[in-house]
Amino acid sequence: MHFENSLTFAQNLDAQDALGKYREAFHFPKVNGKQTIYFTGNSLGLQPKNSQGFVDAIMEDWRNLAVEGHFYAEKPWWDYHERLIPSLAKVVGGKPEEVSVMNTLTVNLHMLMVSFYRPTKQRYKILCEEKAFPSDQYMLKSQLKVHGLDPDEALIEVKKPEGKHHWETSDFINAIEQAGDELALVLIGGVNYYNGQVLDMQRITEAGQRVGAKVGWDLAHAAGNVVLNLHDWNVDFAAWCSYKYMNSGPGNASGIFVHERHLNQPDIPRFEGWWGTKKETRFLMAPEFDPTPTADAWQLSNPPVLALAPYLAALELFEEVGMEALIQKRDVITAYLEFILTEIDAQTPGNFEIITPKDRGCQLSVLLHGQGRPLFDYLMKAGVIVDWREPNVIRLAPAPFYCSYEDMFRFGQILKAGILETYGK
Ligand SMILES: Cc1ncc(COP(=O)(O)O)c(C=O)c1O
Ligand SMILES: Nc1ccccc1C(=O)C[C@H](N)C(=O)O
């Protein structure tokens, strides 16, 4: 595609953007009274304007109905979580019965490992990516310790090739084949939080299952950002948070996927609670757990409806727009951002490089050479909200729901001024 580094060119792209009107559907933070250029939808998505009404409705029902709200609110609370499922299942490519919403991401990964990480003397190793998101590292190592295993021996962390900033699919497949029948579980971030790389989840899943391991995915940076076909890829399980690309609100509920072949299995080990029992029998208060035949069997507690309300609001927007349209815009706006970065690099050479490979969602990670921190501070003060990941990376995620092409052009101008001021060349 042909791009130009000019305001009119960017504004023309905005004028043709079928999703352009959705910018108005979100609240943007301001810096010095001016709307920011928001690049951190990969950390915390913006607040959709429709979400306040969904929260207010719960507060009102609680005020007016109190306990009766569980069953008699306009959207009753006791099965409120089910309202999220049809739209969410589409976002992740699962059947509705394979998807549920509960807890938070790290909690759910632990819960799912209880079911799908069943080490034996022979088969006990876990394979993940090197430098996984710290919470994932802590989670995996602590699970190993719970089973009396030594993480130094039992955790395989797949390295990037020497001198490279990203993996090849073969790096994972070779490591999986090498681990062979010692491998119990593959659990990797489907989109890497640091370099923005999208892994070939289908091929890695196949490779893991071929050697007899279970394969799960942490989709924190994938849900709402990339194409997912969890059912067709035969993924065993997955979990994601909803506060990034899904725009559900800070720290909000996580989603899980459990493949249908694991549903309704009487022997599956699981930590259980009353919300995992069948709805029909739940209030009989019977001593025996009677699991729902869906991923809801992993539910523990009655749902935190105040938290689910903005998630439901955000999902209405996904339902309206659809992943296909989002991904179409994502590819163009990310390519435009890449073009702008390349232009600025040509004008002020040698100060940074993009380390995100071509297999990507909307995040571009920019490795700053030399002292990058002053440039980061400059951008933030100028109203460009980016984030900093140690040791020297700025992540830019132009979320297609609400970022504009004009944002990308204006960012380029600010970046250039920032480089001249902080690097001096
Ligand atoms: C890849 C990855 N894993 C785990 C987490 C932790 O999520 P939570 O704090 O919701 O458990 C995050 C983000 O915070 C993440 O990006
Ligand atoms: N929830 C947070 C609270 C505070 C600071 C960061 C986060 C993030 O979500 C970070 C994100 N997982 C990341 O990829 O960096």
CSV table of C-alpha atoms and ligand atoms in Angstrom, one decimal:
chain,number,residue,atom,x,y,z
A,1,MET,CA,0.0,0.0,0.0
A,2,HIS,CA,1.2,3.5,-0.8
A,3,PHE,CA,1.5,5.8,2.2
A,4,GLU,CA,2.5,9.5,2.6
A,5,ASN,CA,3.8,11.2,5.7
A,6,SER,CA,1.4,14.1,5.6
A,7,LEU,CA,-1.6,15.4,7.5
A,8,THR,CA,-3.9,15.4,4.5
A,9,PHE,CA,-3.0,11.9,3.6
A,10,ALA,CA,-3.7,10.7,7.2
A,11,GLN,CA,-7.0,12.6,7.3
A,12,ASN,CA,-8.0,11.1,4.0
A,13,LEU,CA,-7.4,7.6,5.4
A,14,ASP,CA,-9.6,8.6,8.4
A,15,ALA,CA,-12.3,9.9,6.1
A,16,GLN,CA,-12.4,6.4,4.4
A,17,ASP,CA,-12.2,4.5,7.7
A,18,ALA,CA,-15.3,2.4,8.2
A,19,LEU,CA,-14.5,2.3,12.0
A,20,GLY,CA,-13.7,6.0,12.3
A,21,LYS,CA,-17.0,6.7,14.1
A,22,TYR,CA,-16.1,4.4,16.9
A,23,ARG,CA,-13.4,6.8,18.1
A,24,GLU,CA,-16.4,8.8,19.5
A,25,ALA,CA,-17.6,5.7,21.4
A,26,PHE,CA,-14.6,5.9,23.8
A,27,HIS,CA,-13.4,8.3,26.5
A,28,PHE,CA,-9.8,9.5,25.9
A,29,PRO,CA,-7.6,10.8,28.7
A,30,LYS,CA,-6.3,14.3,28.3
A,31,VAL,CA,-2.8,15.8,28.9
A,32,ASN,CA,-2.7,19.6,29.4
A,33,GLY,CA,-6.4,19.8,28.4
A,34,LYS,CA,-5.7,18.0,25.0
A,35,GLN,CA,-6.9,14.6,23.9
A,36,THR,CA,-4.0,12.2,24.0
A,37,ILE,CA,-2.6,9.9,21.3
A,38,TYR,CA,-3.3,6.6,23.1
A,39,PHE,CA,-1.0,3.7,22.3
A,40,THR,CA,-1.5,1.6,25.4
A,41,GLY,CA,-4.7,-0.3,24.5
A,42,ASN,CA,-2.4,-3.4,24.9
A,43,SER,CA,-2.2,-2.6,28.6
A,44,LEU,CA,-5.5,-1.0,29.4
A,45,GLY,CA,-8.1,-0.3,26.8
A,46,LEU,CA,-10.1,2.9,26.8
A,47,GLN,CA,-13.4,3.2,28.6
A,48,PRO,CA,-16.3,2.7,26.1
A,49,LYS,CA,-18.9,5.4,26.7
A,50,ASN,CA,-21.7,2.8,26.9
A,51,SER,CA,-20.2,1.1,29.9
A,52,GLN,CA,-21.3,3.6,32.5
A,53,GLY,CA,-25.0,2.8,31.8
A,54,PHE,CA,-24.4,-0.9,32.3
A,55,VAL,CA,-22.7,-0.3,35.6
A,56,ASP,CA,-25.5,2.2,36.7
A,57,ALA,CA,-28.1,-0.4,35.9
A,58,ILE,CA,-26.6,-2.8,38.3
A,59,MET,CA,-26.3,-0.2,41.0
A,60,GLU,CA,-29.9,0.8,40.5
A,61,ASP,CA,-31.1,-2.8,40.6
A,62,TRP,CA,-29.1,-3.4,43.8
A,63,ARG,CA,-30.6,-0.2,45.3
A,64,ASN,CA,-34.2,-1.1,44.4
A,65,LEU,CA,-34.3,-4.9,44.4
A,66,ALA,CA,-31.4,-5.9,46.7
A,67,VAL,CA,-31.3,-9.7,47.0
A,68,GLU,CA,-34.2,-10.0,44.5
A,69,GLY,CA,-31.9,-8.7,41.8
A,70,HIS,CA,-30.3,-12.1,41.6
A,71,PHE,CA,-33.3,-13.4,39.8
A,72,TYR,CA,-35.6,-10.4,39.1
A,73,ALA,CA,-33.3,-7.7,37.8
A,74,GLU,CA,-33.8,-6.8,34.2
A,75,LYS,CA,-30.6,-8.6,33.5
A,76,PRO,CA,-30.6,-11.1,36.4
A,77,TRP,CA,-27.3,-11.5,38.2
A,78,TRP,CA,-27.3,-15.2,38.8
A,79,ASP,CA,-26.6,-16.0,35.2
A,80,TYR,CA,-25.3,-12.5,34.1
A,81,HIS,CA,-22.0,-14.0,33.0
A,82,GLU,CA,-23.8,-16.1,30.3
A,83,ARG,CA,-24.7,-12.9,28.5
A,84,LEU,CA,-21.1,-12.3,27.6
A,85,ILE,CA,-20.6,-15.7,26.0
A,86,PRO,CA,-22.1,-15.5,22.5
A,87,SER,CA,-20.0,-12.5,21.5
A,88,LEU,CA,-16.9,-13.6,23.4
A,89,ALA,CA,-17.0,-17.0,21.7
A,90,LYS,CA,-16.8,-15.3,18.3
A,91,VAL,CA,-13.8,-13.2,19.4
A,92,VAL,CA,-11.8,-16.3,20.4
A,93,GLY,CA,-13.2,-18.8,17.8
A,94,GLY,CA,-14.7,-21.2,20.3
A,95,LYS,CA,-18.1,-22.8,20.6
A,96,PRO,CA,-20.2,-21.0,23.2
A,97,GLU,CA,-20.1,-24.0,25.5
A,98,GLU,CA,-16.3,-23.9,25.4
A,99,VAL,CA,-16.1,-20.4,26.7
A,100,SER,CA,-16.7,-18.9,30.2
A,101,VAL,CA,-15.9,-15.7,32.1
A,102,MET,CA,-14.6,-15.8,35.7
A,103,ASN,CA,-11.8,-14.7,38.1
A,104,THR,CA,-8.7,-13.0,36.7
A,105,LEU,CA,-6.1,-14.2,34.3
A,106,THR,CA,-3.4,-15.6,36.5
A,107,VAL,CA,-6.0,-17.2,38.7
A,108,ASN,CA,-7.6,-18.9,35.7
A,109,LEU,CA,-4.3,-20.2,34.4
A,110,HIS,CA,-3.6,-21.7,37.8
A,111,MET,CA,-7.1,-23.2,37.8
A,112,LEU,CA,-6.7,-24.6,34.3
A,113,MET,CA,-3.3,-26.1,35.2
A,114,VAL,CA,-5.0,-28.0,38.0
A,115,SER,CA,-7.0,-29.8,35.3
A,116,PHE,CA,-4.4,-30.0,32.5
A,117,TYR,CA,-1.0,-30.2,34.1
A,118,ARG,CA,-1.0,-33.7,35.6
A,119,PRO,CA,2.7,-34.6,35.9
A,120,THR,CA,3.8,-38.2,36.2
A,121,LYS,CA,7.3,-39.6,36.9
A,122,GLN,CA,8.0,-39.9,33.1
A,123,ARG,CA,6.0,-36.9,31.8
A,124,TYR,CA,6.3,-33.8,33.9
A,125,LYS,CA,8.0,-31.0,31.9
A,126,ILE,CA,6.4,-27.7,31.0
A,127,LEU,CA,7.5,-25.7,27.9
A,128,CYS,CA,7.1,-21.9,27.6
A,129,GLU,CA,8.7,-19.0,25.9
A,130,GLU,CA,11.8,-17.4,27.3
A,131,LYS,CA,11.1,-14.2,29.3
A,132,ALA,CA,7.4,-14.9,29.5
A,133,PHE,CA,5.3,-12.3,31.2
A,134,PRO,CA,6.6,-12.4,34.8
A,135,SER,CA,3.2,-13.5,36.2
A,136,ASP,CA,3.3,-16.5,33.9
A,137,GLN,CA,6.8,-17.4,35.0
A,138,TYR,CA,5.8,-17.2,38.7
A,139,MET,CA,2.7,-19.2,37.9
A,140,LEU,CA,4.5,-22.0,36.1
A,141,LYS,CA,7.3,-22.2,38.6
A,142,SER,CA,5.0,-22.3,41.6
A,143,GLN,CA,2.9,-25.0,40.0
A,144,LEU,CA,6.1,-27.1,39.5
A,145,LYS,CA,7.0,-26.5,43.1
A,146,VAL,CA,3.5,-27.5,44.3
A,147,HIS,CA,4.1,-30.9,42.6
A,148,GLY,CA,7.5,-31.2,44.2
A,149,LEU,CA,9.4,-30.5,41.0
A,150,ASP,CA,12.5,-28.3,40.4
A,151,PRO,CA,11.8,-25.5,37.9
A,152,ASP,CA,15.4,-25.4,36.9
A,153,GLU,CA,15.0,-28.9,35.6
A,154,ALA,CA,11.4,-29.2,34.7
A,155,LEU,CA,10.7,-25.8,32.9
A,156,ILE,CA,11.9,-25.5,29.3
A,157,GLU,CA,12.1,-21.9,28.2
A,158,VAL,CA,12.4,-21.7,24.4
A,159,LYS,CA,15.0,-19.1,23.4
A,160,LYS,CA,15.1,-16.8,20.5
A,161,PRO,CA,17.9,-17.5,18.0
A,162,GLU,CA,21.1,-15.8,18.9
A,163,GLY,CA,21.0,-12.1,18.1
A,164,LYS,CA,17.4,-12.2,17.0
A,165,HIS,CA,14.5,-10.3,18.6
A,166,HIS,CA,11.8,-12.9,17.7
A,167,TRP,CA,11.3,-16.7,17.5
A,168,GLU,CA,10.8,-18.9,14.5
A,169,THR,CA,8.0,-21.5,14.8
A,170,SER,CA,10.7,-24.2,14.4
A,171,ASP,CA,12.3,-23.0,17.6
A,172,PHE,CA,9.2,-24.1,19.5
A,173,ILE,CA,8.6,-27.3,17.4
A,174,ASN,CA,12.2,-28.4,17.8
A,175,ALA,CA,12.1,-27.9,21.5
A,176,ILE,CA,8.8,-29.7,21.8
A,177,GLU,CA,10.2,-32.7,19.8
A,178,GLN,CA,13.3,-32.8,21.9
A,179,ALA,CA,11.3,-32.9,25.1
A,180,GLY,CA,9.2,-35.7,23.6
A,181,ASP,CA,7.5,-38.0,26.1
A,182,GLU,CA,8.8,-36.0,29.0
A,183,LEU,CA,6.7,-33.1,28.0
A,184,ALA,CA,3.4,-32.7,30.0
A,185,LEU,CA,2.3,-29.2,29.1
A,186,VAL,CA,3.0,-26.4,26.6
A,187,LEU,CA,1.8,-23.0,27.9
A,188,ILE,CA,2.9,-19.9,26.0
A,189,GLY,CA,1.7,-16.4,25.4
A,190,GLY,CA,0.0,-16.5,21.9
A,191,VAL,CA,1.0,-12.9,21.3
A,192,ASN,CA,4.2,-11.9,23.1
A,193,TYR,CA,3.8,-9.0,25.4
A,194,TYR,CA,7.3,-7.6,24.8
A,195,ASN,CA,8.0,-7.9,21.1
A,196,GLY,CA,4.3,-8.1,19.9
A,197,GLN,CA,5.0,-11.3,17.9
A,198,VAL,CA,2.0,-13.5,17.1
A,199,LEU,CA,3.0,-17.2,17.3
A,200,ASP,CA,1.7,-19.9,15.0
A,201,MET,CA,-0.6,-21.2,17.6
A,202,GLN,CA,-2.1,-23.9,15.3
A,203,ARG,CA,1.2,-25.5,14.4
A,204,ILE,CA,2.6,-25.3,17.9
A,205,THR,CA,-0.5,-26.8,19.3
A,206,GLU,CA,-0.3,-29.7,16.8
A,207,ALA,CA,3.4,-30.2,17.7
A,208,GLY,CA,2.7,-30.3,21.4
A,209,GLN,CA,-0.2,-32.7,21.1
A,210,ARG,CA,1.8,-35.0,18.7
A,211,VAL,CA,4.3,-35.7,21.5
A,212,GLY,CA,1.4,-36.3,23.9
A,213,ALA,CA,1.4,-33.0,25.8
A,214,LYS,CA,-1.5,-30.8,26.6
A,215,VAL,CA,-1.4,-27.3,25.0
A,216,GLY,CA,-2.7,-24.1,26.6
A,217,TRP,CA,-2.4,-20.5,25.6
A,218,ASP,CA,-2.2,-17.2,27.5
A,219,LEU,CA,-4.1,-14.9,25.2
A,220,ALA,CA,-3.8,-11.7,27.2
A,221,HIS,CA,-2.3,-9.9,24.2
A,222,ALA,CA,-4.3,-11.9,21.6
A,223,ALA,CA,-8.0,-11.6,22.6
A,224,GLY,CA,-9.6,-8.8,20.6
A,225,ASN,CA,-6.3,-8.2,18.7
A,226,VAL,CA,-5.7,-11.2,16.4
A,227,VAL,CA,-7.6,-14.0,14.7
A,228,LEU,CA,-8.2,-16.9,17.0
A,229,ASN,CA,-9.8,-20.2,16.1
A,230,LEU,CA,-9.3,-22.0,19.4
A,231,HIS,CA,-11.8,-24.8,18.6
A,232,ASP,CA,-10.5,-25.5,15.1
A,233,TRP,CA,-6.9,-25.4,16.3
A,234,ASN,CA,-7.8,-28.1,18.8
A,235,VAL,CA,-6.3,-26.1,21.6
A,236,ASP,CA,-6.8,-27.8,25.0
A,237,PHE,CA,-7.4,-24.7,27.0
A,238,ALA,CA,-6.7,-21.0,27.0
A,239,ALA,CA,-7.3,-17.9,29.2
A,240,TRP,CA,-7.1,-14.2,28.6
A,241,CYS,CA,-7.7,-10.9,30.5
A,242,SER,CA,-10.3,-8.5,29.2
A,243,TYR,CA,-8.9,-5.1,30.2
A,244,LYS,CA,-6.5,-4.7,27.2
A,245,TYR,CA,-7.9,-5.0,23.7
A,246,MET,CA,-11.3,-6.0,25.0
A,247,ASN,CA,-11.8,-2.6,26.8
A,248,SER,CA,-13.6,-4.1,29.9
A,249,GLY,CA,-12.0,-2.0,32.6
A,250,PRO,CA,-9.0,-2.2,34.9
A,251,GLY,CA,-8.2,-5.6,36.5
A,252,ASN,CA,-11.5,-7.0,35.1
A,253,ALA,CA,-12.6,-10.6,34.6
A,254,SER,CA,-10.8,-13.1,32.6
A,255,GLY,CA,-12.2,-15.5,30.0
A,256,ILE,CA,-11.4,-19.2,29.6
A,257,PHE,CA,-11.7,-21.7,26.8
A,258,VAL,CA,-11.8,-25.4,27.4
A,259,HIS,CA,-12.0,-27.6,24.3
A,260,GLU,CA,-15.3,-29.5,24.0
A,261,ARG,CA,-13.5,-32.9,24.2
A,262,HIS,CA,-12.7,-32.0,27.8
A,263,LEU,CA,-16.2,-31.0,28.7
A,264,ASN,CA,-18.5,-33.4,30.5
A,265,GLN,CA,-15.7,-35.7,31.4
A,266,PRO,CA,-16.5,-37.1,34.8
A,267,ASP,CA,-12.9,-37.8,35.8
A,268,ILE,CA,-11.4,-34.5,35.0
A,269,PRO,CA,-9.6,-33.1,38.1
A,270,ARG,CA,-10.7,-29.6,38.9
A,271,PHE,CA,-11.0,-27.2,41.7
A,272,GLU,CA,-14.8,-26.8,42.1
A,273,GLY,CA,-17.3,-24.4,43.6
A,274,TRP,CA,-21.1,-24.1,43.5
A,275,TRP,CA,-21.3,-21.9,40.4
A,276,GLY,CA,-19.9,-24.8,38.4
A,277,THR,CA,-22.9,-27.0,39.2
A,278,LYS,CA,-25.9,-27.3,36.9
A,279,LYS,CA,-28.2,-24.3,37.2
A,280,GLU,CA,-31.2,-26.6,37.6
A,281,THR,CA,-29.8,-28.2,40.7
A,282,ARG,CA,-27.5,-25.5,42.1
A,283,PHE,CA,-30.0,-24.3,44.7
A,284,LEU,CA,-30.9,-27.7,45.9
A,285,MET,CA,-27.7,-27.3,48.0
A,286,ALA,CA,-26.9,-30.9,47.5
A,287,PRO,CA,-23.6,-32.3,48.7
A,288,GLU,CA,-22.6,-33.8,45.3
A,289,PHE,CA,-21.1,-31.6,42.6
A,290,ASP,CA,-23.2,-31.9,39.5
A,291,PRO,CA,-21.1,-30.1,36.8
A,292,THR,CA,-22.6,-28.0,34.0
A,293,PRO,CA,-21.7,-29.7,30.7
A,294,THR,CA,-19.9,-26.5,29.6
A,295,ALA,CA,-16.7,-24.5,30.5
A,296,ASP,CA,-18.9,-23.0,33.2
A,297,ALA,CA,-18.1,-26.2,35.2
A,298,TRP,CA,-14.8,-24.3,36.1
A,299,GLN,CA,-16.8,-21.5,37.7
A,300,LEU,CA,-16.4,-21.2,41.4
A,301,SER,CA,-18.3,-18.3,42.8
A,302,ASN,CA,-21.3,-16.3,42.0
A,303,PRO,CA,-20.3,-13.7,39.3
A,304,PRO,CA,-19.0,-10.2,40.2
A,305,VAL,CA,-21.7,-8.5,38.2
A,306,LEU,CA,-20.5,-4.9,38.8
A,307,ALA,CA,-17.3,-6.0,37.0
A,308,LEU,CA,-19.0,-7.9,34.3
A,309,ALA,CA,-21.3,-5.0,33.4
A,310,PRO,CA,-18.6,-2.9,31.6
A,311,TYR,CA,-17.2,-6.1,30.0
A,312,LEU,CA,-20.7,-6.8,28.6
A,313,ALA,CA,-20.9,-3.2,27.3
A,314,ALA,CA,-17.5,-3.6,25.6
A,315,LEU,CA,-18.6,-6.9,24.0
A,316,GLU,CA,-21.6,-5.2,22.5
A,317,LEU,CA,-19.2,-3.1,20.5
A,318,PHE,CA,-17.3,-6.1,19.4
A,319,GLU,CA,-20.5,-7.8,18.4
A,320,GLU,CA,-21.5,-4.7,16.4
A,321,VAL,CA,-18.1,-4.3,14.6
A,322,GLY,CA,-16.8,-7.8,14.3
A,323,MET,CA,-13.2,-9.1,14.5
A,324,GLU,CA,-12.9,-9.1,10.7
A,325,ALA,CA,-13.4,-5.3,10.3
A,326,LEU,CA,-11.1,-4.6,13.3
A,327,ILE,CA,-8.4,-6.8,11.9
A,328,GLN,CA,-8.7,-5.1,8.5
A,329,LYS,CA,-8.2,-1.7,10.0
A,330,ARG,CA,-5.5,-3.0,12.4
A,331,ASP,CA,-3.4,-4.1,9.5
A,332,VAL,CA,-3.6,-0.8,7.7
A,333,ILE,CA,-3.1,1.4,10.7
A,334,THR,CA,-0.2,-0.7,12.0
A,335,ALA,CA,1.4,-0.6,8.6
A,336,TYR,CA,0.9,3.2,8.5
A,337,LEU,CA,2.6,3.5,11.9
A,338,GLU,CA,5.5,1.4,10.7
A,339,PHE,CA,5.8,3.7,7.7
A,340,ILE,CA,5.8,6.8,9.9
A,341,LEU,CA,8.5,5.2,12.1
A,342,THR,CA,10.6,4.3,9.1
A,343,GLU,CA,10.3,7.9,7.8
A,344,ILE,CA,11.4,9.4,11.1
A,345,ASP,CA,14.2,6.9,11.3
A,346,ALA,CA,15.4,8.0,7.8
A,347,GLN,CA,15.4,11.6,8.9
A,348,THR,CA,17.1,11.0,12.3
A,349,PRO,CA,19.0,7.7,11.7
A,350,GLY,CA,20.3,5.2,14.2
A,351,ASN,CA,18.2,6.0,17.2
A,352,PHE,CA,15.8,3.1,17.2
A,353,GLU,CA,14.6,-0.1,15.5
A,354,ILE,CA,11.3,-1.9,15.3
A,355,ILE,CA,11.8,-5.4,16.8
A,356,THR,CA,8.3,-6.7,16.1
A,357,PRO,CA,8.3,-9.3,13.3
A,358,LYS,CA,5.8,-9.4,10.4
A,359,ASP,CA,3.6,-11.9,12.3
A,360,ARG,CA,2.0,-9.3,14.4
A,361,GLY,CA,-1.2,-7.8,15.8
A,362,CYS,CA,-1.4,-4.1,16.3
A,363,GLN,CA,1.6,-3.7,18.6
A,364,LEU,CA,4.9,-2.4,17.3
A,365,SER,CA,7.8,-2.6,19.9
A,366,VAL,CA,10.5,-0.1,19.3
A,367,LEU,CA,13.9,-0.7,20.8
A,368,LEU,CA,15.6,2.5,21.6
A,369,HIS,CA,19.3,2.7,21.2
A,370,GLY,CA,21.4,4.4,23.9
A,371,GLN,CA,19.5,6.3,26.5
A,372,GLY,CA,15.8,5.9,25.7
A,373,ARG,CA,14.2,7.0,28.9
A,374,PRO,CA,14.3,10.8,28.2
A,375,LEU,CA,12.5,10.2,24.9
A,376,PHE,CA,9.8,8.2,26.6
A,377,ASP,CA,9.3,11.0,29.2
A,378,TYR,CA,9.2,13.6,26.3
A,379,LEU,CA,6.5,11.6,24.5
A,380,MET,CA,4.4,11.2,27.7
A,381,LYS,CA,4.6,15.0,28.4
A,382,ALA,CA,3.6,15.7,24.9
A,383,GLY,CA,0.4,13.7,25.3
A,384,VAL,CA,1.5,10.5,23.6
A,385,ILE,CA,0.6,7.6,26.0
A,386,VAL,CA,3.1,4.8,25.4
A,387,ASP,CA,4.6,2.3,27.8
A,388,TRP,CA,8.1,1.5,28.7
A,389,ARG,CA,9.3,-2.1,29.1
A,390,GLU,CA,12.8,-2.7,30.6
A,391,PRO,CA,15.4,-2.5,29.5
A,392,ASN,CA,14.8,-0.2,26.5
A,393,VAL,CA,11.5,-0.8,24.7
A,394,ILE,CA,8.6,1.5,24.0
A,395,ARG,CA,5.5,-0.4,22.9
A,396,LEU,CA,3.0,1.3,20.5
A,397,ALA,CA,-0.3,-0.4,20.0
A,398,PRO,CA,-2.7,1.6,17.7
A,399,ALA,CA,-5.9,-0.1,18.8
A,400,PRO,CA,-8.1,-0.1,15.6
A,401,PHE,CA,-11.3,0.6,17.6
A,402,TYR,CA,-10.3,4.1,18.6
A,403,CYS,CA,-6.9,5.2,17.1
A,404,SER,CA,-6.9,7.4,14.0
A,405,TYR,CA,-4.5,7.7,11.1
A,406,GLU,CA,-4.1,11.3,12.1
A,407,ASP,CA,-2.9,10.1,15.5
A,408,MET,CA,-0.1,8.2,13.7
A,409,PHE,CA,0.9,11.3,11.6
A,410,ARG,CA,0.9,13.6,14.7
A,411,PHE,CA,2.9,11.0,16.7
A,412,GLY,CA,5.5,11.0,14.0
A,413,GLN,CA,5.9,14.8,14.3
A,414,ILE,CA,6.2,14.6,18.1
A,415,LEU,CA,8.6,11.6,17.9
A,416,LYS,CA,10.9,13.5,15.6
A,417,ALA,CA,10.9,16.6,17.8
A,418,GLY,CA,11.5,14.4,20.8
A,419,ILE,CA,14.5,12.6,19.2
A,420,LEU,CA,16.0,16.0,18.2
A,421,GLU,CA,15.6,17.3,21.7
A,422,THR,CA,16.7,14.2,23.7
A,423,TYR,CA,19.2,12.6,21.3
A,424,GLY,CA,20.3,15.8,19.6
A,425,LYS,CA,20.4,14.2,16.1
B,1,LIG,C1,0.9,-12.3,29.1
B,1,LIG,C2,0.3,-11.9,30.4
B,1,LIG,N1,0.1,-12.8,31.4
B,1,LIG,C3,-0.4,-12.5,32.6
B,1,LIG,C4,-0.8,-11.2,32.9
B,1,LIG,C5,-1.3,-10.9,34.2
B,1,LIG,O1,-2.6,-10.7,34.2
B,1,LIG,P1,-3.5,-10.6,35.6
B,1,LIG,O2,-2.9,-9.5,36.4
B,1,LIG,O3,-4.8,-10.2,35.1
B,1,LIG,O4,-3.5,-11.9,36.2
B,1,LIG,C6,-0.6,-10.2,31.9
B,1,LIG,C7,-1.0,-8.8,32.1
B,1,LIG,O5,-1.1,-8.2,33.1
B,1,LIG,C8,-0.1,-10.5,30.6
B,1,LIG,O6,0.1,-9.6,29.7
B,2,LIG,N1,-2.7,-4.8,34.6
B,2,LIG,C1,-1.7,-3.9,34.8
B,2,LIG,C2,-1.6,-3.1,36.0
B,2,LIG,C3,-0.5,-2.3,36.1
B,2,LIG,C4,0.4,-2.2,35.2
B,2,LIG,C5,0.4,-3.0,34.1
B,2,LIG,C6,-0.6,-3.9,33.9
B,2,LIG,C7,-0.7,-4.7,32.7
B,2,LIG,O1,-1.7,-5.2,32.3
B,2,LIG,C8,0.5,-4.9,31.9
B,2,LIG,C9,0.4,-5.8,30.7
B,2,LIG,N2,0.0,-7.1,31.0
B,2,LIG,C10,1.6,-5.8,29.9
B,2,LIG,O2,1.7,-6.5,28.9
B,2,LIG,O3,2.6,-5.0,30.2
